[in-house]
Coordinates of C-alpha atoms and ligand atoms in Angstrom, one line a residue:
X10 CA 118.5 85.7 110.1
X11 CA 118.8 89.6 109.7
X12 CA 120.7 91.8 111.8
X13 CA 117.4 93.8 112.5
X14 CA 116.9 90.8 115.1
X15 CA 119.0 92.1 117.4
X16 CA 118.2 95.6 117.5
X17 CA 116.0 97.1 120.2
X18 CA 112.5 97.3 119.0
X19 CA 112.2 100.2 121.6
X20 CA 113.5 102.1 124.4
X21 CA 114.8 99.6 126.9
X22 CA 115.7 100.8 130.2
X23 CA 119.0 99.6 132.1
X24 CA 118.3 96.4 133.9
X25 CA 115.4 95.1 131.9
X26 CA 115.2 91.8 131.0
X27 CA 115.3 91.8 127.1
X28 CA 114.7 88.2 126.8
X29 CA 114.5 85.0 128.7
X30 CA 114.9 81.5 127.9
X31 CA 114.0 78.4 129.5
X32 CA 114.8 75.7 130.1
X33 CA 118.1 74.9 128.7
X34 CA 119.5 71.3 128.1
X35 CA 122.9 71.5 130.1
X36 CA 125.5 69.2 128.4
X37 CA 128.5 70.3 130.4
X38 CA 129.4 71.8 133.2
X39 CA 132.7 72.1 134.8
X40 CA 132.7 72.9 138.3
X41 CA 135.5 72.7 141.3
X42 CA 134.9 72.2 144.7
X43 CA 134.9 75.9 146.2
X44 CA 131.7 75.7 148.1
X45 CA 133.6 74.1 150.8
X46 CA 133.0 76.8 153.8
X47 CA 131.1 79.3 151.6
X48 CA 128.3 77.9 153.0
X49 CA 128.8 79.5 156.3
X50 CA 128.8 82.9 155.2
X51 CA 125.2 84.3 156.2
X52 CA 123.2 84.8 153.1
X53 CA 125.4 82.8 150.6
X54 CA 122.3 80.4 149.9
X55 CA 120.7 83.4 148.5
X56 CA 123.5 83.0 145.5
X57 CA 122.3 81.7 142.3
X58 CA 123.8 78.8 140.4
X59 CA 124.1 77.0 143.9
X60 CA 122.8 73.0 144.6
X61 CA 122.8 72.5 140.6
X62 CA 123.5 68.9 139.7
X63 CA 126.6 68.6 137.7
X64 CA 127.4 66.7 134.7
X65 CA 130.8 66.5 133.6
X66 CA 131.6 65.6 130.2
X67 CA 135.0 65.2 128.7
X68 CA 135.7 63.4 125.7
X69 CA 138.6 60.5 126.2
X70 CA 139.4 60.1 123.0
X71 CA 142.6 61.6 121.0
X72 CA 141.5 64.8 120.0
X73 CA 143.7 65.2 116.7
X74 CA 146.1 67.1 117.6
X75 CA 148.7 66.8 120.6
X76 CA 148.5 70.4 121.1
X77 CA 145.0 70.4 122.1
X78 CA 144.8 69.2 125.4
X79 CA 147.3 71.7 126.6
X80 CA 145.5 74.2 124.9
X81 CA 142.2 73.4 126.4
X82 CA 143.8 73.2 129.9
X83 CA 145.0 76.7 129.7
X84 CA 141.5 78.1 128.7
X85 CA 140.2 76.1 131.7
X86 CA 142.8 77.4 133.7
X87 CA 141.9 80.9 132.5
X88 CA 138.1 80.2 133.3
X89 CA 137.3 80.6 129.7
X90 CA 134.1 79.3 127.9
X91 CA 136.0 78.7 124.5
X92 CA 137.5 75.6 126.3
X93 CA 134.1 74.0 126.3
X94 CA 133.3 75.0 123.1
X95 CA 136.3 73.3 121.9
X96 CA 135.4 70.7 123.6
X97 CA 131.8 70.4 122.6
X98 CA 133.0 70.9 119.0
X99 CA 135.5 68.1 119.1
X100 CA 132.7 65.9 120.9
X101 CA 130.7 66.5 117.7
X102 CA 133.4 65.7 115.4
X103 CA 134.6 62.6 117.2
X104 CA 130.8 61.2 117.6
X105 CA 131.1 61.0 113.6
X106 CA 127.9 63.3 113.7
X107 CA 126.9 63.9 110.2
X108 CA 127.3 67.6 109.2
X109 CA 124.7 69.5 107.0
X110 CA 127.4 70.8 104.7
X111 CA 125.2 72.4 102.2
X112 CA 122.9 74.1 104.8
X113 CA 125.9 76.0 106.3
X114 CA 127.7 77.0 102.9
X115 CA 124.3 77.8 101.1
X116 CA 123.8 80.1 104.0
X117 CA 127.2 81.8 103.9
X118 CA 127.0 82.7 100.1
X119 CA 123.2 84.2 100.7
X120 CA 124.5 86.6 103.4
X121 CA 127.6 87.4 102.4
X122 CA 129.5 85.6 104.9
X123 CA 127.7 87.5 108.0
X124 CA 128.2 84.6 110.2
X125 CA 131.9 84.7 110.3
X126 CA 131.6 87.9 112.3
X127 CA 131.8 86.0 115.4
X128 CA 134.4 83.4 114.7
X129 CA 137.0 83.8 117.2
X130 CA 136.6 80.4 118.1
X131 CA 136.6 79.2 114.4
X132 CA 140.1 80.9 114.1
X133 CA 141.0 79.7 117.4
X134 CA 140.3 76.0 117.1
X135 CA 141.5 75.8 113.3
X136 CA 145.0 75.0 114.1
X137 CA 144.0 72.2 116.3
X138 CA 141.8 70.2 113.7
X139 CA 143.7 71.5 110.5
X140 CA 145.3 67.9 110.2
X141 CA 141.8 66.0 110.2
X142 CA 139.4 67.8 108.3
X143 CA 139.4 70.4 105.7
X144 CA 138.8 74.0 106.2
X145 CA 135.6 73.7 104.4
X146 CA 134.2 70.7 106.6
X147 CA 135.5 72.5 109.7
X148 CA 133.2 75.7 108.5
X149 CA 130.6 73.9 108.1
X150 CA 130.8 71.9 111.6
X151 CA 131.5 75.2 113.3
X152 CA 128.2 76.9 111.7
X153 CA 126.5 73.7 112.3
X154 CA 127.5 73.9 116.1
X155 CA 126.9 77.5 116.3
X156 CA 123.3 77.5 115.4
X157 CA 122.5 74.8 118.2
X158 CA 124.8 75.7 121.1
X159 CA 124.8 78.6 123.4
X160 CA 127.7 79.0 125.8
X161 CA 127.8 80.8 128.9
X162 CA 129.9 81.7 131.7
X163 CA 128.6 81.4 135.1
X164 CA 130.1 83.7 138.1
X165 CA 131.2 81.8 141.0
X166 CA 128.5 81.9 143.7
X167 CA 130.8 83.8 145.7
X168 CA 131.1 86.6 143.2
X169 CA 127.5 87.3 143.3
X170 CA 127.8 87.2 147.2
X171 CA 130.7 89.8 146.9
X172 CA 128.7 92.0 144.8
X173 CA 125.1 91.8 146.1
X174 CA 124.7 89.9 149.1
X175 CA 127.1 91.4 151.2
X176 CA 125.5 94.6 150.7
X177 CA 122.2 93.4 151.9
X178 CA 122.9 91.2 154.8
X179 CA 122.3 92.3 158.1
X180 CA 125.0 89.8 159.5
X181 CA 127.6 91.6 157.7
X182 CA 130.1 91.4 161.0
X183 CA 129.5 87.7 161.2
X184 CA 130.2 87.5 157.6
X185 CA 133.6 89.3 158.0
X186 CA 134.7 87.2 161.1
X187 CA 134.0 83.9 158.9
X188 CA 136.0 85.5 156.2
X189 CA 139.0 86.6 158.3
X190 CA 138.9 83.1 159.9
X191 CA 139.1 81.2 156.8
X192 CA 141.8 84.0 155.5
X193 CA 140.2 84.8 152.5
X194 CA 140.4 88.6 153.6
X195 CA 143.0 90.5 156.1
X196 CA 142.3 90.7 159.7
X197 CA 141.3 94.6 159.6
X198 CA 139.0 94.4 157.2
X199 CA 135.6 96.2 158.0
X200 CA 134.3 98.5 155.3
X201 CA 131.9 96.6 152.8
X202 CA 133.5 97.7 149.6
X203 CA 136.8 96.8 151.1
X204 CA 135.5 93.6 152.0
X205 CA 133.8 93.0 148.7
X206 CA 136.9 93.4 146.9
X207 CA 138.9 91.1 148.9
X208 CA 136.6 88.4 148.0
X209 CA 136.5 88.9 144.3
X210 CA 140.2 89.2 144.6
X211 CA 140.1 85.9 146.3
X212 CA 137.7 84.1 143.9
X213 CA 140.1 85.6 140.8
X214 CA 142.9 83.4 142.7
X215 CA 141.0 80.2 142.6
X216 CA 140.8 77.5 139.9
X217 CA 138.3 77.9 137.2
X218 CA 135.2 79.7 137.1
X219 CA 132.1 77.6 136.8
X220 CA 131.5 77.2 133.0
X221 CA 128.4 76.0 131.1
X222 CA 127.6 75.0 127.7
X223 CA 124.1 74.9 126.6
X224 CA 123.2 73.0 123.8
X225 CA 119.7 73.5 121.9
X226 CA 118.6 76.5 120.5
X227 CA 117.0 78.4 123.6
X228 CA 114.8 80.4 121.2
X229 CA 113.7 77.6 119.3
X230 CA 109.9 78.1 120.1
X231 CA 109.9 81.6 119.3
X232 CA 112.2 83.6 116.6
X233 CA 115.8 82.5 117.1
X234 CA 118.4 84.8 118.4
X235 CA 122.1 84.8 117.8
X236 CA 124.2 86.3 120.5
X237 CA 126.4 88.7 119.1
X238 CA 129.8 89.9 120.6
X239 CA 131.1 93.2 120.6
X240 CA 133.7 95.4 121.9
X241 CA 131.0 97.6 123.4
X242 CA 128.2 95.4 125.0
X243 CA 124.9 96.4 125.7
X244 CA 123.6 93.4 127.2
X245 CA 124.9 90.7 129.3
X246 CA 123.5 87.2 130.1
X247 CA 122.6 85.8 133.2
X248 CA 122.0 82.2 134.4
X249 CA 119.8 81.2 137.1
X250 CA 118.3 78.2 138.6
X251 CA 114.7 78.3 138.8
X252 CA 113.8 76.7 142.0
X253 CA 110.3 75.7 141.4
X254 CA 111.2 73.4 138.3
X255 CA 114.8 72.8 139.2
X256 CA 115.8 74.1 135.6
X257 CA 118.2 76.8 134.4
X258 CA 116.9 80.0 132.9
X259 CA 118.9 82.3 130.9
X260 CA 118.1 86.0 130.9
X261 CA 119.4 88.6 128.5
X262 CA 119.6 91.7 130.4
X263 CA 120.4 95.3 129.3
X264 CA 123.5 97.0 130.7
X265 CA 122.6 100.6 130.1
X266 CA 119.6 102.6 128.5
X267 CA 119.3 101.2 125.1
X268 CA 117.6 103.4 122.7
X269 CA 115.3 102.1 119.8
X270 CA 117.1 100.5 116.9
X271 CA 120.1 100.3 119.0
X272 CA 122.1 97.0 118.5
X273 CA 121.9 94.5 121.4
X274 CA 125.6 93.2 121.6
X275 CA 126.5 90.7 124.4
X276 CA 129.7 90.6 126.5
X277 CA 132.0 87.7 126.0
X278 CA 135.7 87.5 126.6
X279 CA 138.3 85.9 124.1
X280 CA 141.6 84.6 125.7
X281 CA 144.5 83.1 124.3
X282 CA 144.3 84.2 120.9
X283 CA 147.7 85.8 121.0
X284 CA 149.8 83.5 119.0
X285 CA 147.3 82.9 116.3
X286 CA 147.0 86.5 116.0
X287 CA 150.3 87.6 115.4
X288 CA 150.4 84.9 112.7
X289 CA 147.3 86.4 111.1
X290 CA 148.2 90.0 111.6
X291 CA 151.1 89.8 109.0
X292 CA 149.2 87.8 106.1
X293 CA 145.4 89.3 106.7
X294 CA 144.9 90.6 103.3
X295 CA 141.3 92.6 103.8
X296 CA 140.1 91.9 100.2
X297 CA 136.8 90.4 101.1
X298 CA 133.8 90.9 103.6
X299 CA 135.2 87.7 105.3
X300 CA 138.5 89.0 105.6
X301 CA 137.3 92.4 106.8
X302 CA 135.0 91.2 109.7
X303 CA 137.7 88.6 110.8
X304 CA 140.1 91.4 110.9
X305 CA 137.7 93.7 112.9
X306 CA 137.5 90.8 115.4
X307 CA 141.4 90.6 115.7
X308 CA 141.3 94.3 116.1
X309 CA 138.8 93.8 118.9
X310 CA 141.2 91.3 120.7
X311 CA 144.1 93.5 120.2
X312 CA 142.3 96.5 121.9
X313 CA 141.0 94.1 125.0
X314 CA 144.8 93.2 125.2
X315 CA 145.9 96.7 125.5
X316 CA 147.8 96.4 122.1
X317 CA 146.8 99.8 120.7
X318 CA 149.0 100.3 117.8
X319 CA 148.1 97.0 116.3
X320 CA 144.3 97.6 117.0
X321 CA 144.4 100.9 115.4
X322 CA 146.2 99.8 112.2
X323 CA 143.9 97.0 112.0
X324 CA 140.8 98.8 112.6
X325 CA 142.2 101.7 110.0
X326 CA 142.2 98.9 107.4
X327 CA 139.0 97.7 108.0
X328 CA 137.7 101.3 107.9
X329 CA 138.9 101.7 104.7
X330 CA 137.3 98.9 103.6
X331 CA 133.9 99.6 104.8
X332 CA 133.4 103.1 104.7
X333 CA 132.5 103.2 100.9
X334 CA 129.8 100.7 101.3
X335 CA 128.6 100.2 104.9
X336 CA 128.0 103.2 106.9
X337 CA 127.0 101.5 110.0
X338 CA 130.3 99.4 110.1
X339 CA 132.6 102.4 109.3
X340 CA 130.8 104.3 112.0
X341 CA 131.5 101.3 114.5
X342 CA 135.2 101.6 113.5
X343 CA 135.7 105.2 114.0
X344 CA 134.2 105.1 117.1
X345 CA 136.5 102.1 118.0
X346 CA 139.5 104.0 116.8
X347 CA 138.3 106.8 118.9
X348 CA 138.0 104.7 121.9
X349 CA 141.6 103.4 121.4
X350 CA 142.8 106.9 121.4
X351 CA 141.1 107.2 124.9
X352 CA 142.6 104.5 126.2
X353 CA 146.1 105.4 125.1
X354 CA 145.3 108.8 127.2
X355 CA 145.3 110.9 123.9
X356 CA 142.1 112.6 124.6
X357 CA 142.4 115.1 121.7
X358 CA 143.2 112.6 119.2
X359 CA 140.2 111.1 120.4
X360 CA 138.0 113.8 120.1
X361 CA 139.5 114.3 116.6
X362 CA 138.4 110.9 115.6
X363 CA 134.9 111.3 116.9
X364 CA 134.8 114.6 115.0
X365 CA 135.6 112.7 111.9
X366 CA 132.6 110.5 112.4
X367 CA 130.0 113.7 112.6
X368 CA 128.9 112.3 109.5
X369 CA 127.6 109.0 110.9
X370 CA 125.9 110.6 113.8
X371 CA 122.6 109.3 112.6
X372 CA 123.7 105.6 112.7
X373 CA 125.7 105.6 115.8
X374 CA 124.6 106.9 119.3
X375 CA 128.0 106.7 120.7
X376 CA 129.5 109.0 118.2
X377 CA 126.5 111.4 118.4
X378 CA 126.8 111.5 122.2
X379 CA 130.5 112.6 121.9
X380 CA 129.8 115.0 119.6
X381 CA 127.5 116.4 121.9
X382 CA 130.0 116.8 124.8
X383 CA 132.6 118.3 122.5
X384 CA 129.9 121.1 121.8
X385 CA 129.0 121.4 125.5
X386 CA 132.5 121.1 127.0
X387 CA 134.3 123.2 123.9
X388 CA 137.4 120.9 123.6
X389 CA 138.5 122.7 120.6
X390 CA 137.9 126.1 121.9
X391 CA 140.9 128.1 123.4
X392 CA 138.9 130.2 125.6
X393 CA 140.8 129.0 128.7
X394 CA 141.0 131.0 132.2
X395 CA 144.4 132.4 132.6
X396 CA 144.2 136.0 131.9
X397 CA 142.8 136.4 135.1
X398 CA 144.8 136.6 138.2
X399 CA 143.7 133.5 140.2
X400 CA 144.1 132.5 143.7
X401 CA 144.4 128.8 144.2
X402 CA 142.4 127.3 146.9
X403 CA 143.9 126.0 150.2
X404 CA 143.9 122.0 149.9
X405 CA 144.9 119.1 151.6
X406 CA 147.0 116.2 150.2
X407 CA 146.0 112.7 151.5
X408 CA 148.7 110.4 151.6
X409 CA 152.3 111.2 150.3
X410 CA 151.9 110.0 146.8
X411 CA 150.2 113.4 145.6
X412 CA 147.5 111.5 144.0
X413 CA 144.5 112.5 146.2
X414 CA 143.4 115.8 147.8
X415 CA 140.7 117.5 149.4
X416 CA 139.9 121.3 148.9
X417 CA 137.3 122.4 151.4
X418 CA 134.7 125.1 150.6
X419 CA 135.1 125.3 147.0
X420 CA 131.4 126.0 146.3
X421 CA 129.1 128.0 148.7
X422 CA 126.4 126.2 150.2
X423 CA 123.9 128.2 148.7
X424 CA 125.2 127.1 145.1
X425 CA 125.4 123.4 146.3
X426 CA 121.5 123.7 147.1
X427 CA 120.8 125.6 144.0
X428 CA 122.6 122.7 141.9
X429 CA 120.6 120.0 143.6
X430 CA 117.6 121.8 142.7
X431 CA 118.3 122.2 139.3
X432 CA 119.0 118.7 139.0
X433 CA 115.9 117.5 140.4
X434 CA 114.0 120.1 138.2
X435 CA 115.8 118.7 135.1
X436 CA 114.7 115.2 136.3
X437 CA 111.3 115.7 136.9
X438 CA 110.9 117.9 133.5
X439 CA 112.6 115.4 131.5
X440 CA 111.7 111.9 132.2
X441 CA 113.6 111.2 135.5
X442 CA 117.3 110.3 136.4
X443 CA 119.7 108.4 134.4
X444 CA 120.9 104.9 135.3
X445 CA 123.8 104.5 132.9
X446 CA 126.7 105.6 134.4
X447 CA 128.1 102.4 135.7
X448 CA 127.7 98.8 134.2
X449 CA 127.0 97.1 137.3
X450 CA 124.8 99.7 139.3
X451 CA 121.7 101.5 138.5
X452 CA 123.2 104.5 139.3
X453 CA 120.9 107.7 139.5
X454 CA 122.2 110.8 137.8
X455 CA 121.9 113.6 135.2
X456 CA 124.7 114.0 132.7
X457 CA 125.7 117.9 133.0
X458 CA 125.9 118.5 129.3
X459 CA 122.0 117.9 129.2
X460 CA 121.1 120.4 131.5
X461 CA 121.7 124.0 130.5
X462 CA 121.9 125.4 134.0
X463 CA 123.9 122.9 135.5
X464 CA 126.5 122.9 132.5
X465 CA 126.5 126.6 132.4
X466 CA 127.7 126.9 136.1
X467 CA 129.7 123.7 135.7
X468 CA 131.9 124.9 132.7
X469 CA 132.6 128.5 134.5
X470 CA 133.3 126.8 137.6
X471 CA 135.6 124.1 136.2
X472 CA 137.9 126.9 134.1
X473 CA 138.0 129.5 137.0
X474 CA 138.7 127.7 140.0
X475 CA 138.9 123.6 139.1
X476 CA 141.6 123.9 136.4
X477 CA 143.9 126.3 138.4
X478 CA 143.5 124.1 141.7
X479 CA 144.4 121.0 139.7
X480 CA 147.2 122.3 138.1
X481 CA 148.6 123.4 141.4
X482 CA 147.9 120.0 143.1
X483 CA 149.0 117.7 140.2
X484 CA 152.1 119.8 139.5
X485 CA 151.3 120.4 135.9
X486 CA 150.7 123.6 133.2
X487 CA 148.5 121.3 131.2
X488 CA 145.0 122.1 131.0
X489 CA 142.3 119.7 131.8
X490 CA 139.4 118.4 129.6
X491 CA 135.9 117.2 131.0
X492 CA 135.1 113.9 129.3
X493 CA 132.1 113.5 131.3
X494 CA 130.4 114.7 134.3
X495 CA 127.3 113.9 136.3
X496 CA 125.3 115.2 139.3
X497 CA 124.8 112.1 141.3
X498 CA 122.2 110.9 143.6
X499 CA 122.4 108.2 146.1
X500 CA 119.9 107.0 148.4
X501 CA 119.9 104.8 151.5
X502 CA 117.7 101.8 151.1
X503 CA 117.6 101.8 147.2
X504 CA 119.2 99.8 144.7
X505 CA 121.6 103.2 144.0
X506 CA 123.2 103.4 147.6
X507 CA 126.6 102.7 146.8
X508 CA 129.2 102.4 144.0
X509 CA 131.1 99.2 143.7
X510 CA 135.1 99.7 143.6
X511 CA 136.3 100.4 140.3
X512 CA 139.0 102.6 138.1
X513 CA 137.5 105.7 136.6
X514 CA 137.9 106.2 132.8
X515 CA 140.0 109.3 133.2
X516 CA 143.2 110.6 133.9
X517 CA 142.1 112.8 136.8
X518 CA 138.4 112.8 138.5
X519 CA 136.7 115.0 140.7
X520 CA 133.9 114.3 143.6
X521 CA 132.1 117.7 144.4
X522 CA 130.4 117.0 147.5
X523 CA 126.9 119.1 147.4
X524 CA 125.1 118.0 150.4
X525 CA 125.8 116.2 154.0
X526 CA 122.2 115.4 155.3
X527 CA 122.9 111.6 155.1
X528 CA 124.4 108.7 157.1
X529 CA 127.5 106.5 155.7
X530 CA 128.6 107.7 152.2
X531 CA 131.8 109.1 151.2
X532 CA 134.5 108.4 148.8
X533 CA 136.5 105.0 149.8
X534 CA 139.8 104.6 148.3
X535 CA 141.2 100.9 148.5
X536 CA 145.0 101.5 148.7
X537 CA 144.9 104.0 151.3
X538 CA 141.8 102.3 152.9
X539 CA 140.4 105.6 153.7
X540 CA 136.9 106.9 153.4
X541 CA 136.9 110.7 152.6
X542 CA 133.5 112.3 153.5
X543 CA 134.1 116.1 152.9
X544 CA 131.4 118.6 153.8
X545 CA 129.1 120.3 151.5
X546 CA 131.1 122.4 148.7
X547 CA 134.0 120.5 149.4
X548 CA 135.9 118.9 146.4
X549 CA 137.8 115.7 146.3
X550 CA 140.4 115.3 143.5
X551 CA 142.3 112.3 142.6
X552 CA 144.3 110.2 139.8
X553 CA 140.9 108.6 138.5
X554 CA 142.5 105.6 136.6
X555 CA 145.4 105.0 139.2
X556 CA 143.3 104.8 142.7
X557 CA 140.8 102.1 143.1
X558 CA 137.8 103.7 144.6
X559 CA 134.1 103.5 145.4
X560 CA 131.1 105.3 146.8
X561 CA 130.4 104.2 150.3
X562 CA 127.1 102.7 151.3
X563 CA 124.8 105.8 152.2
X564 CA 122.9 104.2 155.1
X565 CA 120.3 107.2 155.7
X566 CA 119.2 109.9 153.6
X567 CA 120.2 110.9 150.1
X568 CA 123.7 112.0 149.2
X569 CA 124.1 114.3 146.1
X570 CA 127.4 114.9 144.4
X571 CA 129.0 116.0 141.3
X572 CA 131.3 113.6 139.5
X573 CA 133.7 114.6 136.8
X574 CA 135.9 112.5 134.6
X575 CA 138.8 114.4 133.1
X576 CA 141.7 113.9 131.1
X577 CA 144.8 116.1 130.8
X578 CA 145.9 116.4 127.2
X579 CA 148.2 114.1 125.7
X580 CA 151.6 115.6 125.7
X581 CA 151.0 116.0 129.5
X582 CA 150.1 112.5 129.9
X583 CA 153.6 111.7 128.3
X584 CA 155.6 113.9 131.0
X585 CA 153.4 112.7 134.0
X586 CA 153.8 109.0 133.2
X587 CA 157.6 109.5 133.2
X588 CA 157.3 111.3 136.5
X589 CA 154.8 109.1 137.9
X590 CA 156.9 106.2 139.2
X591 CA 156.8 107.6 142.5
X592 CA 152.9 107.5 143.0
X593 CA 151.4 104.8 144.8
X594 CA 151.1 101.3 143.0
X595 CA 148.0 99.9 143.0
X596 CA 148.5 96.3 144.8
X597 CA 144.8 95.4 143.9
X598 CA 144.8 92.1 141.5
X599 CA 141.3 93.3 140.2
X600 CA 141.7 93.5 136.4
X601 CA 139.3 95.3 134.0
X602 CA 136.0 94.0 133.8
X603 CA 135.2 92.2 130.6
X604 CA 133.3 94.2 128.7
X605 CA 135.6 95.9 126.6
X606 CA 135.5 99.5 127.1
X607 CA 132.8 101.7 128.9
X608 CA 132.5 105.3 129.1
X609 CA 133.0 106.9 132.6
X610 CA 134.4 103.6 134.4
X611 CA 137.0 101.0 133.6
Ligands
LIG22 O1 130.5 108.3 145.5 C1 131.5 108.8 145.4 O2 132.2 109.4 146.3 C2 132.4 108.1 144.3 C3 132.1 108.3 142.9 C4 132.8 108.0 141.8 O3 133.6 107.0 141.9 C5 132.4 107.9 140.5 O4 131.4 108.5 140.2 O5 133.0 107.6 139.6
LIG23 FE1 134.8 106.9 140.2

């Protein structure tokens, strides 16, 4: 199968079902008894993956290595789908299935080992079978199983409840009372975003998630599709029960607006690789395609596990291997290296990596986007404000940690109206509001760098007003860079009426209120349990990657804001890191979502 099969054949808007498969044969589902009590919640019955008959299939035989059960148990505890893959693998092995050896090996030699790319499971499970089978046999077995199996994690129904149903249910107060009675959430909780987060934390503290392993090629009737894994996923898989036929359906859904030809990559998470990775890191000499692909996977894993130094050096080696011969992969690697730099809060270094990638912008939309923002926001230009005498606006600190401020009337009401009008004009002339700012919610926004009017105004305002204000609020002399900025519209009663709790991908963030003709709304800060709803023209500034926050539900009308995600440059960041031990620490257990990295959000 060619890589082209994974590419978007046309523009695919966010939220589109790219592919749908049904039915699946479910051979294994692990399920715990966590429903107890949840059924009382109003609307809980709407959650997918309920009422499904469960077959638990575990092999009782000796699995060949005394390590395996412990390994598998740990994976189960982490809720990892790999556990089931390993089990299924061993089931096949122990059933004495005949493995079509030659087929698998031929395929490899024809396509230059392309199939090794997604082989984290292969790497992971090898130590557990090496006493039983040869590497070649194992490789064949792996490919055989891979070609006939799809693996999915299924969210716990309460996760769906917390993310979606809670926001729709009219019986919110009743739901809260039940949750409080059961001690899933604390007594005082009442804000929807807060309750949602408490429930997500609760579900994260429970035993393993429900995990399914699906056997049988879902696309066997049509062209077959292999799901690729990537550190920048563009699609996710959703599993639902078809009520009519009582069969499982699987859908692949785009996570953001995919451009024509953009690769479709699917998010999965790799757990429990570390010890093996340490072994491999030192030994992996990148002298073949197979090794380079394996190294790239390991680098992605390092990145996911926030081992930036290791990730960076491995990406570099891979880049050296691929750059003379494979433009697409080389571009992907440069993009990954820049993303690592950004995660290290080295903003300018990240931008330099992207700049190096300018020769690849025709094959990599991510690089092209960053280069467009470099031009728009002038990261490498020295023309900073500072010569003028600047008056810092009066502002108010919220809480004692100097992580959140409100500055009233930073922009005139007239200007606010103009900004909204420009955004609306842009949307009607250029094909509407974009929806790709958040991986989980179809937001409505216009990136400022694509609208001349919005950009010109914003850059001027940012230099003259925002930078001096932020320097004073956050007590730094360093300058701030705009990593991204959007004019955002929330509409009551639509799918873009709120924004779930999240950390921004920024060191500092701005929310500039542009109107006040709505009910609800405002920015909710979880640690402070405080919603700020400042008047039109007022600015909320805060530590974007430190404070868990979200857009509160707009219950009537439309709310317009400018949201901007900023970085102080890296030297400043080091200084601030040292002095930030006094800042409010985040008590939430929420971890980063599973999708590697995304721009605009963590
Ligand atoms: O709507 C708000 O006030 C918050 C917006 C926000 O957090 C974001 O866009 O990242
Ligand atoms: Fe945010």
